[in-house]
CSV table of C-alpha atoms and ligand atoms in Angstrom, one decimal:
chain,number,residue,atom,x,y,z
A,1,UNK,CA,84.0,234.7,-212.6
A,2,UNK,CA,83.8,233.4,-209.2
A,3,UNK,CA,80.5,233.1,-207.9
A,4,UNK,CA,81.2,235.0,-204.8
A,5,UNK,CA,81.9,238.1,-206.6
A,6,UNK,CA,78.7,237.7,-208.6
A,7,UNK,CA,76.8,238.6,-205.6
A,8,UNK,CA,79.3,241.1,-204.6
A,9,UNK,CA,79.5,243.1,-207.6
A,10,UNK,CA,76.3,244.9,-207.5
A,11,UNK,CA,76.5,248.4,-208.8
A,12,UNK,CA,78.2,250.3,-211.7
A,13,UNK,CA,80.4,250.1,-214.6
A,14,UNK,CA,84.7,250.7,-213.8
A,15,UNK,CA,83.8,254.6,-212.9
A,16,UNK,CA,87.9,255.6,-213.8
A,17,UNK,CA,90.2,256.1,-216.5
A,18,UNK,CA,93.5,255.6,-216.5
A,19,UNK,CA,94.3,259.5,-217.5
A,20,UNK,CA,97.1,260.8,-214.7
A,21,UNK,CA,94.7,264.0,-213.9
A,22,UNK,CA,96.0,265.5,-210.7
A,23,UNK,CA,99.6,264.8,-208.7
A,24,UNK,CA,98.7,262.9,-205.7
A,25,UNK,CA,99.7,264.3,-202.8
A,26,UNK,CA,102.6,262.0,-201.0
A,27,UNK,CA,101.1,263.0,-197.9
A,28,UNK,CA,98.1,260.3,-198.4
A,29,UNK,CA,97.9,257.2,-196.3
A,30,UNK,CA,97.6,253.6,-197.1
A,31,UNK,CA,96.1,250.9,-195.0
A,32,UNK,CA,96.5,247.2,-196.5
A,33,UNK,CA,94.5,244.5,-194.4
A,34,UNK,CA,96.1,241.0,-195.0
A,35,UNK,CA,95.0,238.0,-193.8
A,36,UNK,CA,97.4,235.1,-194.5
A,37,UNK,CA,94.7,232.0,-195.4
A,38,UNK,CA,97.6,229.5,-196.0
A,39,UNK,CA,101.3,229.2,-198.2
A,40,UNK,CA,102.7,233.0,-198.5
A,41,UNK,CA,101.0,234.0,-201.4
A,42,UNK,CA,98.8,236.5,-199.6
A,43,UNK,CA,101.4,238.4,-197.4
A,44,UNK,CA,103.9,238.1,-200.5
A,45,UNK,CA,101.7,240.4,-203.1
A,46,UNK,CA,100.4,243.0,-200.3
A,47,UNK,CA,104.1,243.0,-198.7
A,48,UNK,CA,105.1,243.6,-202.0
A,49,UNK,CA,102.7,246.3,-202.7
A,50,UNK,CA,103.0,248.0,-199.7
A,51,UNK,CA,106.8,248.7,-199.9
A,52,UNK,CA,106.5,249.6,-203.9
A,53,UNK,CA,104.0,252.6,-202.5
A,54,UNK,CA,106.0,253.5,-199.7
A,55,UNK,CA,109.3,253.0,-201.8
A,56,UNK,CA,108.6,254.2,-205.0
A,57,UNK,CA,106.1,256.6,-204.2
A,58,UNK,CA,106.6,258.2,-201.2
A,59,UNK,CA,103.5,257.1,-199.8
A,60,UNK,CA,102.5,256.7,-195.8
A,61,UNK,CA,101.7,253.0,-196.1
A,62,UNK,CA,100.6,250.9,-192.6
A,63,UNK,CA,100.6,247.0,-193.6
A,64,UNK,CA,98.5,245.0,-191.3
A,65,UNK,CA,98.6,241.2,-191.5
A,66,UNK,CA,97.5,238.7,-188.7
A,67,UNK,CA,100.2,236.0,-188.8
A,68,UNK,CA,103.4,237.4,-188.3
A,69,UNK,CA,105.6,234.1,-188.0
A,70,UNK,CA,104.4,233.7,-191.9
A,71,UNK,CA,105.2,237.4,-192.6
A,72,UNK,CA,108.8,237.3,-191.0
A,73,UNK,CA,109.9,234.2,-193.6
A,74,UNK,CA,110.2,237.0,-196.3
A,75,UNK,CA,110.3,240.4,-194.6
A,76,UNK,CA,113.6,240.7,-193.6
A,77,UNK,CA,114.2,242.3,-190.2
A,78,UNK,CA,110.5,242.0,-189.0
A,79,UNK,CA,110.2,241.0,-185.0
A,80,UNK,CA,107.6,239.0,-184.5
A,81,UNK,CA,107.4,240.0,-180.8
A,82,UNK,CA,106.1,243.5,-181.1
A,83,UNK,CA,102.8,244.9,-182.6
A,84,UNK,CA,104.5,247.6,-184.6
A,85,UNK,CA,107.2,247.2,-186.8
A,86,UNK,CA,109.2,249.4,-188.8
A,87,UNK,CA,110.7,247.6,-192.6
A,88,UNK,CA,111.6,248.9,-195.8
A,89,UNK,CA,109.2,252.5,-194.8
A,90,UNK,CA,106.3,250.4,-194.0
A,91,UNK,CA,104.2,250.4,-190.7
A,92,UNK,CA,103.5,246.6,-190.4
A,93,UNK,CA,101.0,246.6,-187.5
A,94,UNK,CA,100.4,242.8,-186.2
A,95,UNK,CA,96.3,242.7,-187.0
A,96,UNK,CA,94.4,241.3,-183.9
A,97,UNK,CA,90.8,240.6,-182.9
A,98,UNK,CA,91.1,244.0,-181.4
A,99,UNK,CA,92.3,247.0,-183.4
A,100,UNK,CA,94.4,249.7,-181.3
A,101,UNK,CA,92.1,252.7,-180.1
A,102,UNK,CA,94.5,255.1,-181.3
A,103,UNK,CA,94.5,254.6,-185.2
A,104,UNK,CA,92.2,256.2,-187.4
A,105,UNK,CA,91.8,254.8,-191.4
A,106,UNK,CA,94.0,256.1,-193.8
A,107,UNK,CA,93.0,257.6,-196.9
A,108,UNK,CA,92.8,254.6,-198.5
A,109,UNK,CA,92.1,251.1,-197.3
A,110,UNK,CA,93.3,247.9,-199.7
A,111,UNK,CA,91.3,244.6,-198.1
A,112,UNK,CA,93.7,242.0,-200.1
A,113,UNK,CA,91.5,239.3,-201.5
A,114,UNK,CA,88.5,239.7,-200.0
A,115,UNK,CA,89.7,239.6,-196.3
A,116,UNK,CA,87.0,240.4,-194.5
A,117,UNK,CA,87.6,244.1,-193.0
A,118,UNK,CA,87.2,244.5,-189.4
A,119,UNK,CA,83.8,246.0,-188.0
A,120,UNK,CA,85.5,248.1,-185.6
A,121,UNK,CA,87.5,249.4,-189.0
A,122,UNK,CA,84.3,249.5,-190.7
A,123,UNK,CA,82.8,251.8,-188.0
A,124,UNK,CA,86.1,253.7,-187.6
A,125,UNK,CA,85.4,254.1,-191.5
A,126,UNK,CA,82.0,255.2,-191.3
A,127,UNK,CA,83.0,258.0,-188.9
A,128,UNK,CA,85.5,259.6,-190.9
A,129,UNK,CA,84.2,262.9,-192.4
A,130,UNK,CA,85.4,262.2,-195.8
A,131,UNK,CA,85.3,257.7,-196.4
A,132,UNK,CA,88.3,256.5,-196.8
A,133,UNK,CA,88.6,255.6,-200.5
A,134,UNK,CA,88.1,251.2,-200.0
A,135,UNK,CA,89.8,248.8,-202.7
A,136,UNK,CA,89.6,245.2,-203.1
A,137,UNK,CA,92.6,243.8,-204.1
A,138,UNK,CA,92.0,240.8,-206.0
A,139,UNK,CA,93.9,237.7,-206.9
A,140,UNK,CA,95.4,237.5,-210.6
A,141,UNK,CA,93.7,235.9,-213.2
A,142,UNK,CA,94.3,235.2,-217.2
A,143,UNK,CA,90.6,234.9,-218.0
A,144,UNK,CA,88.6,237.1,-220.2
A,145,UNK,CA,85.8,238.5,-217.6
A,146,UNK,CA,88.6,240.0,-215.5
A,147,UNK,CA,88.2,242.9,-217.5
A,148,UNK,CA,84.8,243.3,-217.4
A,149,UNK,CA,84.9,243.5,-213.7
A,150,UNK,CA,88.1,245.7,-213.1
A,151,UNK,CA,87.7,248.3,-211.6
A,152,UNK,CA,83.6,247.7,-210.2
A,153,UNK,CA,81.9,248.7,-207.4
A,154,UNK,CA,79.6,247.1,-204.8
A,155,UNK,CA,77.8,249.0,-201.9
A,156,UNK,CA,78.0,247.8,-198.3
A,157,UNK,CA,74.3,247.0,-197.1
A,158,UNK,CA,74.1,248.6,-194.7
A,159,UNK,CA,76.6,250.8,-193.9
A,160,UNK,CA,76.2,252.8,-197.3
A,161,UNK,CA,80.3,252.2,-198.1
A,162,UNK,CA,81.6,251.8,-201.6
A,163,UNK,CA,84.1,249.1,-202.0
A,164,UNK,CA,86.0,249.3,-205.3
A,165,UNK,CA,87.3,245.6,-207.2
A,166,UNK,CA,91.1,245.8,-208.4
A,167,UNK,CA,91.8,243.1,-210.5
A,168,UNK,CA,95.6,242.4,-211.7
A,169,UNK,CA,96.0,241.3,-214.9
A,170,UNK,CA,97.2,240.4,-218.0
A,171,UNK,CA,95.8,243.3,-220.6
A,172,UNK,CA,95.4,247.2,-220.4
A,173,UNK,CA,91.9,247.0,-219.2
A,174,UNK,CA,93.1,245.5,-215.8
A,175,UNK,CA,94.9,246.4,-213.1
A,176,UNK,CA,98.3,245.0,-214.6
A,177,UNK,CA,101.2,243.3,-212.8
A,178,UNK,CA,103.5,244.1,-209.6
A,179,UNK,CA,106.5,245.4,-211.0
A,180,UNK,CA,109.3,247.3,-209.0
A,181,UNK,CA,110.6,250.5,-210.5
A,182,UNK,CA,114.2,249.4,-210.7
A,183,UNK,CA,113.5,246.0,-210.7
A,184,UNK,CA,115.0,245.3,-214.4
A,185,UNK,CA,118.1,247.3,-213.4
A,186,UNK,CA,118.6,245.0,-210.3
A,187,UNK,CA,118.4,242.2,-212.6
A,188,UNK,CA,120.3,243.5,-215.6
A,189,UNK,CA,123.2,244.0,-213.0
A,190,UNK,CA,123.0,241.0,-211.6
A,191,UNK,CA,122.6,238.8,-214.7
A,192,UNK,CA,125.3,240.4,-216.0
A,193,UNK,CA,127.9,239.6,-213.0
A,194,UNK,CA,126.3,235.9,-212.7
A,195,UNK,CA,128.7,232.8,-213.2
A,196,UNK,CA,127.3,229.8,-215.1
A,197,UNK,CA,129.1,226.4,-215.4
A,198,UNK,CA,129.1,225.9,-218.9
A,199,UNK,CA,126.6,223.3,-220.2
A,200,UNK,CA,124.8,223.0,-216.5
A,201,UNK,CA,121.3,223.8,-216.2
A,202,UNK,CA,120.1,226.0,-213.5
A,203,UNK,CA,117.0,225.1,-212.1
A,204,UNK,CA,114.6,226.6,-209.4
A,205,UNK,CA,112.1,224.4,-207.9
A,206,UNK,CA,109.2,226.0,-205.8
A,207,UNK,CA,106.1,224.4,-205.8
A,208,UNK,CA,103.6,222.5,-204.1
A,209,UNK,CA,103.8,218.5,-203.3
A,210,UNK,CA,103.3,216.8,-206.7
A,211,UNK,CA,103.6,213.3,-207.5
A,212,UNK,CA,105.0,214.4,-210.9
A,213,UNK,CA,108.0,215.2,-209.4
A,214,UNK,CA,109.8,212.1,-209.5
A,215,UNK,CA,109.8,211.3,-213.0
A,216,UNK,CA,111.3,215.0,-213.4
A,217,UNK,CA,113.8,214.6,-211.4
A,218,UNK,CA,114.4,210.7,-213.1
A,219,UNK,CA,114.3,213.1,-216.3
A,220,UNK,CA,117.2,215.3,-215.3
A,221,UNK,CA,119.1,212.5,-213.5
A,222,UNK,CA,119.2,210.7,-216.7
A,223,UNK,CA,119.3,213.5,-219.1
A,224,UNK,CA,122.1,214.6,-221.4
A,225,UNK,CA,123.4,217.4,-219.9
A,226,UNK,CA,124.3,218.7,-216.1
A,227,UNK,CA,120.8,219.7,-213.9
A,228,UNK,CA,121.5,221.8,-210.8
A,229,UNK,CA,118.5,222.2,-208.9
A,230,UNK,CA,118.2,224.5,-206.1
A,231,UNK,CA,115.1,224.0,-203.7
A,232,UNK,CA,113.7,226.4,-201.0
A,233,UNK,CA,113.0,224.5,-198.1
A,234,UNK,CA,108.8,224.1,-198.4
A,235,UNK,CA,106.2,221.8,-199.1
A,236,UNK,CA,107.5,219.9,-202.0
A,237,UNK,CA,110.0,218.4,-200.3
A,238,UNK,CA,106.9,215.9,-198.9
A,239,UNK,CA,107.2,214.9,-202.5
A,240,UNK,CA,111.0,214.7,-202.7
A,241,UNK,CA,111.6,212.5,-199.9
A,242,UNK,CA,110.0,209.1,-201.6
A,243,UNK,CA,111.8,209.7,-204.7
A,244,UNK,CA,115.2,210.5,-202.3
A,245,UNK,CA,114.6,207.6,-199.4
A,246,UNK,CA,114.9,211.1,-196.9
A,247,UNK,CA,113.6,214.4,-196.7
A,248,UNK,CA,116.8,216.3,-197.2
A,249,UNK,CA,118.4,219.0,-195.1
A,250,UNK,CA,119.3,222.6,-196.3
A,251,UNK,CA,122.5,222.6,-197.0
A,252,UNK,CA,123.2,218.6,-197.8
A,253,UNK,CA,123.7,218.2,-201.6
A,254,UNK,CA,122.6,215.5,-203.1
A,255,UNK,CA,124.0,214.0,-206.5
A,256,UNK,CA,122.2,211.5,-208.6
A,257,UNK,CA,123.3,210.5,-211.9
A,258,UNK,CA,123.8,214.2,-214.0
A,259,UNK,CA,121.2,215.5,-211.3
A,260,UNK,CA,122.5,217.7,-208.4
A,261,UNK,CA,120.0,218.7,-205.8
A,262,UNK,CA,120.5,221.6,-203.4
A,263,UNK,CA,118.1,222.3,-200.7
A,264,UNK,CA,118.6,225.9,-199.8
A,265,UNK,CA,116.9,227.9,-196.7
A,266,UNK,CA,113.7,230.0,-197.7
A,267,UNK,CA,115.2,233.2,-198.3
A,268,UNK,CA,113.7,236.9,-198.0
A,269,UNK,CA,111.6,238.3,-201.3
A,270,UNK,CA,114.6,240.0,-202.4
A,271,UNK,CA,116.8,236.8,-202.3
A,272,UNK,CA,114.0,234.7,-203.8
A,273,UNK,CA,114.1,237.3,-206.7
A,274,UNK,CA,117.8,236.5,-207.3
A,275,UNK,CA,117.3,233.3,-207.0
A,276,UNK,CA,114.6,233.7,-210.7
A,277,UNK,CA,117.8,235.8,-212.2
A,278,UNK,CA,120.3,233.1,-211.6
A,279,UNK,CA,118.4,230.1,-213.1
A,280,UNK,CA,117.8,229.4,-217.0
A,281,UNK,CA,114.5,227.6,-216.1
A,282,UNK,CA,112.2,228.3,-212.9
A,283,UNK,CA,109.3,225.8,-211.1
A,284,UNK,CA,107.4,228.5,-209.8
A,285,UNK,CA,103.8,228.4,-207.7
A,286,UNK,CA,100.6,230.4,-206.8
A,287,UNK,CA,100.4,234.3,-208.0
A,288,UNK,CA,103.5,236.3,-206.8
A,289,UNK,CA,106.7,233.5,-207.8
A,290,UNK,CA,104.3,232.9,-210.9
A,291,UNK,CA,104.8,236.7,-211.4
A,292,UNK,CA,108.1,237.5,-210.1
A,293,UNK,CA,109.3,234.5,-213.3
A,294,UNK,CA,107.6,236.4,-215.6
A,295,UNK,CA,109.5,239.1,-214.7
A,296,UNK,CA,112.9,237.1,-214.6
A,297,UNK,CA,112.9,236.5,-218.4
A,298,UNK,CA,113.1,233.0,-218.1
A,299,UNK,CA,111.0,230.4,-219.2
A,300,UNK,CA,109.2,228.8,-216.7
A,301,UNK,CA,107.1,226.1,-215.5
A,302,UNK,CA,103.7,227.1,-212.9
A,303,UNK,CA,102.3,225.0,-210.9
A,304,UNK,CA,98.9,226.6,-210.2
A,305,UNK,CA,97.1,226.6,-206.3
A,306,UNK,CA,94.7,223.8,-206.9
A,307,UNK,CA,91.1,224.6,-206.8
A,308,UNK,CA,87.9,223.3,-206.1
A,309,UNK,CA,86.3,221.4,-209.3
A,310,UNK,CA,89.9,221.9,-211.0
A,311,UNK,CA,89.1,225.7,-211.4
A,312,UNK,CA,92.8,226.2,-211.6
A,313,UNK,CA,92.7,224.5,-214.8
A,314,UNK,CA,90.8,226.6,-216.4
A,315,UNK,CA,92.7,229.8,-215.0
A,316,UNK,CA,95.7,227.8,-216.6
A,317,UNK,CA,94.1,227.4,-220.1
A,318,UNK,CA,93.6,231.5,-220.0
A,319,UNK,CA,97.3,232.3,-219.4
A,320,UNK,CA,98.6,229.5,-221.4
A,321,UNK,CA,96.4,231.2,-224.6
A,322,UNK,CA,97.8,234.8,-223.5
A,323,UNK,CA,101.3,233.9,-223.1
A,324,UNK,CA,101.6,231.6,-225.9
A,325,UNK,CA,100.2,234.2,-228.4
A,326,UNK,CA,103.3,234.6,-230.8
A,327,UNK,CA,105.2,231.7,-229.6
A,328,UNK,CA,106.2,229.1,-232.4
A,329,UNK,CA,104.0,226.4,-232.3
A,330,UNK,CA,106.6,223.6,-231.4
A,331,UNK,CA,107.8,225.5,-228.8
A,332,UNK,CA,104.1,226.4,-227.5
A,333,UNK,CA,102.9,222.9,-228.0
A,334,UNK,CA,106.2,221.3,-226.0
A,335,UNK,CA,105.2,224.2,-223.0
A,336,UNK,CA,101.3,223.4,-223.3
A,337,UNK,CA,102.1,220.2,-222.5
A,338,UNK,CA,104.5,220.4,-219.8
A,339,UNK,CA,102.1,223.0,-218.0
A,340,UNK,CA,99.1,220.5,-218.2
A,341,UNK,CA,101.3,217.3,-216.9
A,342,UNK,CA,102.9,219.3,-214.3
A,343,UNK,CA,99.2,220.7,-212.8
A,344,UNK,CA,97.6,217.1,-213.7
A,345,UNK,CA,100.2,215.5,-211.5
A,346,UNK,CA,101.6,213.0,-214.8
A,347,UNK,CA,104.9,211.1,-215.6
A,348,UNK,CA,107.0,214.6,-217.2
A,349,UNK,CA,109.6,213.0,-218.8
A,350,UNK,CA,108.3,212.8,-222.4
A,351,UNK,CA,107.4,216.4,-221.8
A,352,UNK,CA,110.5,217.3,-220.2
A,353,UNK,CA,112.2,215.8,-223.3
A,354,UNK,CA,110.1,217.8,-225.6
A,355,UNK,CA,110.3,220.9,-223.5
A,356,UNK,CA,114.2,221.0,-223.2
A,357,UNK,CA,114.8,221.4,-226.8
A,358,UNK,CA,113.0,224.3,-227.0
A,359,UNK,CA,114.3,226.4,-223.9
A,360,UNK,CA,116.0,228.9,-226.4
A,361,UNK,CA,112.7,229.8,-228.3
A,362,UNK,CA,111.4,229.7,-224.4
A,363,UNK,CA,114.1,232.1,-223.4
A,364,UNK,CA,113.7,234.6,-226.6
A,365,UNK,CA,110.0,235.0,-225.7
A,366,UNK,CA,110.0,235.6,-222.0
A,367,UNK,CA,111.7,238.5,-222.9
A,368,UNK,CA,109.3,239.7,-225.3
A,369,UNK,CA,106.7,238.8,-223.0
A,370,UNK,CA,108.1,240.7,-219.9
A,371,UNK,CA,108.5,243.3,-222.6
A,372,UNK,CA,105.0,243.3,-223.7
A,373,UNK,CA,103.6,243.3,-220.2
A,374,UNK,CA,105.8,245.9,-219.2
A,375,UNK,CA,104.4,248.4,-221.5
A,376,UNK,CA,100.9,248.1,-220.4
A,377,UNK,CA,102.0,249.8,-217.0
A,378,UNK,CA,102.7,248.0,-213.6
A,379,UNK,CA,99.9,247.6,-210.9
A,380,UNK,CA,101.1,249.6,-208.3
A,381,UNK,CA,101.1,252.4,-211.6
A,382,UNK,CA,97.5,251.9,-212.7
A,383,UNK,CA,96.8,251.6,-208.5
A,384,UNK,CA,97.9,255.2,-207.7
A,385,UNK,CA,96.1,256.8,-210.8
A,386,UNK,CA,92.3,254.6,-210.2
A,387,UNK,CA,93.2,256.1,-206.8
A,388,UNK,CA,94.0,259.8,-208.3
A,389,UNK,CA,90.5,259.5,-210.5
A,390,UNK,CA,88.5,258.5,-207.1
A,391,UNK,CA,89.5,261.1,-204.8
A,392,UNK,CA,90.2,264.2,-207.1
B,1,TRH,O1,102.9,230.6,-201.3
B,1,TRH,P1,102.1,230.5,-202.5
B,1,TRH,O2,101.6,229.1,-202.8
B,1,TRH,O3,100.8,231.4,-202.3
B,1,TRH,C1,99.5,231.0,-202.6
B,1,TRH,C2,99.0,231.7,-203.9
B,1,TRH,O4,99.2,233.1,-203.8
B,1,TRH,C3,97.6,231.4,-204.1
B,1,TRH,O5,97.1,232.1,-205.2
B,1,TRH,C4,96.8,231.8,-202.9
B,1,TRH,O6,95.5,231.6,-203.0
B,1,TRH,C5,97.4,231.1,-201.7
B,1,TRH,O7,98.7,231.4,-201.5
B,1,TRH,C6,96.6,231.4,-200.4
B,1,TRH,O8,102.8,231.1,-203.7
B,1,TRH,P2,103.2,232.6,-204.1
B,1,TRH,O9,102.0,233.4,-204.5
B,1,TRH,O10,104.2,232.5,-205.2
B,1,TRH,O11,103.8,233.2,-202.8
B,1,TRH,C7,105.1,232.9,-202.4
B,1,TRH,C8,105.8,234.1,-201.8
B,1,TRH,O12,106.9,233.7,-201.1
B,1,TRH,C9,106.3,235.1,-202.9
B,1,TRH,O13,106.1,236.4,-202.5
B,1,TRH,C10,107.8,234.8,-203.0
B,1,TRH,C11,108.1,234.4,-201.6
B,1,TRH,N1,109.3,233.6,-201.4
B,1,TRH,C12,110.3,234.2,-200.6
B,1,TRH,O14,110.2,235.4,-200.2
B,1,TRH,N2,111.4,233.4,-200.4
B,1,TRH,C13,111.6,232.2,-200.8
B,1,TRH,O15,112.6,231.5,-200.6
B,1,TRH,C14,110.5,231.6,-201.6
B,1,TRH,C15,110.6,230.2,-202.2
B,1,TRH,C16,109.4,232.4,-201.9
């Protein structure tokens, strides 16, 4: 557990069940704080929250977030010169040291990881005759004391608010996984009009700089069958450029050996989702890409957001145990491997080797592991009914 939440988790048992006891009345409002810290991680999992509930619910749902320019990559249509925008029936309000006089909390306020609310929000909180119902939105983790701390409370010191922990997860005693209502018929529909060049492997590649990434590409450039590699234009390109003499442009395609590279431009969420469907095998990064593979059925390879005192590693070991859990064990020995020489920053070509051979009993089990996870109920699903059990 992190030690910050140690000291923050200072009262009571998860107080919910998961029982749907009462309808929730669309009427209720949402308010999700976001503060983007760095990468798009943060905006990209309350974004895609915020939209599910206004979307797939029906719900009021205002989306504040204090960087816009970061916001705008992947909301499509958001104009980074007003205050108040309008996307996909969510109010995103541009959050600034000063909050507008006019806006009263909602009936429910998400603060995504530990954001910090505002005290003007706080007070604004305090005033309203009935508290708004306040959830922490936490970041995702494999390890076991996530469910142990699902669903906790702490109390403000002094203002006497409760602030409620929601963990995503992995198993049924956490908050679950983002998951679109029609996101599997998107991708069945799409999957099923895709066009492959037979023999050529599709490849995604988002991750962070990693000097790895050289002998991966010197993998696929030498390796015995066609590599297409499509790259959203980030970060690891600082680690493509030495291995390429230049940092390439989106749009220049690059050929070496069996190896084409394609840098692409950073596309909206929805685009980045296609982008999953139409590749057999996807470099994917921090929590919502790491997710949003998961649910593409595909196998994968995650390159975790380092940590201090390589706690990442650890976080890496849990989901490695979950997801290899019925796996056969040359396939989940070939993807151990490949996951710890990827996030340890070593040569991956005898992994890559190892790993390639097994992408069809890769495949076969992403699909029963979307399956499984399915099952368990998405997060925005277990979300509304903690919410149901709170405020009945
Ligand atoms: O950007 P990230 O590295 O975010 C990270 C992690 O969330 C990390 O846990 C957190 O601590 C840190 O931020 C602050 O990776 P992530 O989480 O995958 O977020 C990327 C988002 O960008 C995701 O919502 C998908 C989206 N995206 C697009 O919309 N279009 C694109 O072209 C690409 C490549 C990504």
């Amino acid at each position: 557990m992190p030690k910050a939440l140690l000291t923050m988790v200072n009262c009571g048992p998860p107080s919910f069940s998961r029982q749907h006891t009462m309808s929730t009345p669309p009427s209720l409002t949402w308010d999700i704080f976001c503060r983007v810290i760095d990468n798009f991680g943060d905006i990209g999992v309350t974004w895609r929250l915020a939209r599910q509930l206004a979307q797939d619910y029906g719900f009021n749902v205002r989306l504040w977030v204090d960087d816009l320019p970061s916001a705008s990559r992947l909301i499509a249509g958001l104009d980074i010169t007003k205050t108040v925008n309008h996307c996909a029936q969510v109010e995103i309000r541009h959050w600034q040291t000063t909050l507008p006089d006019n806006v009263t909390p909602g009936d429910i306020v998400i603060e995504a990881f530990a954001c910090d609310l505002p005290e003007p929000w706080l007070d604004a909180m305090g005033a309203c005759r009935k508290a708004p119902l306040w959830i922490n939105l936490e970041y995702l983790s494999a390890e076991d004391w996530v469910d142990g701390c699902h669903g906790m409370r702490s109390i403000h010191p002094s203002r006497g608010l409760i602030k409620h922990f929601f963990f995503p997860g992995f198993t049924a005693g956490t908050g679950g996984l983002l998951k679109e209502r029609d996101l599997d018929r998107q991708r069945e529909s799409f999957q099923a009009n895709a066009i492959a060049k037979p023999g050529e492997l599709q490849v995604s590649l988002f991750a962070y700089p990693n000097a790895a990434l050289g002998s991966l590409l010197d993998a696929w450039q030498h390796g015995g069958r066609e590599v297409r590699c499509r790259i959203p234009e980030g970060r690891v390109l600082e680690s493509l450029a030495p291995w390429l003499g230049h940092r390439p442009q989106p749009g220049e395609p690059v050929q070496r050996g069996r190896l084409q590279l394609d840098v692409i431009p950073f596309s909206d969420q929805d685009g980045y989702d296609r982008l999953l469907w139409q590749s057999d095998f996807n470099i994917v990064r921090g929590e919502d890409s790491f997710v949003r593979a998961q649910w593409a059925r595909r196998p994968f390879l995650w390159h975790i957001y380092p940590q201090d005192e390589q706690a990442h590693l650890v976080k890496l070991e849990a989901f490695l145990q979950r997801y290899t859990e019925g796996l056969p064990e040359a396939a989940a020995n070939a993807l151990r491997s490949a996951q710890r020489d990827w996030n340890s920053e070593r040569d991956m070509q005898n992994a890559w080797s190892e790993l390639e051979v097994q992408l069809p009993a890769l495949l076969a089990h992403a699909r029963v592991w979307a399956h499984k996870q399915q099952e368990m109920g998405d997060l925005a699903s277990r979300l509304v009914h903690f919410v149901q059990n709170q405020i009945q």
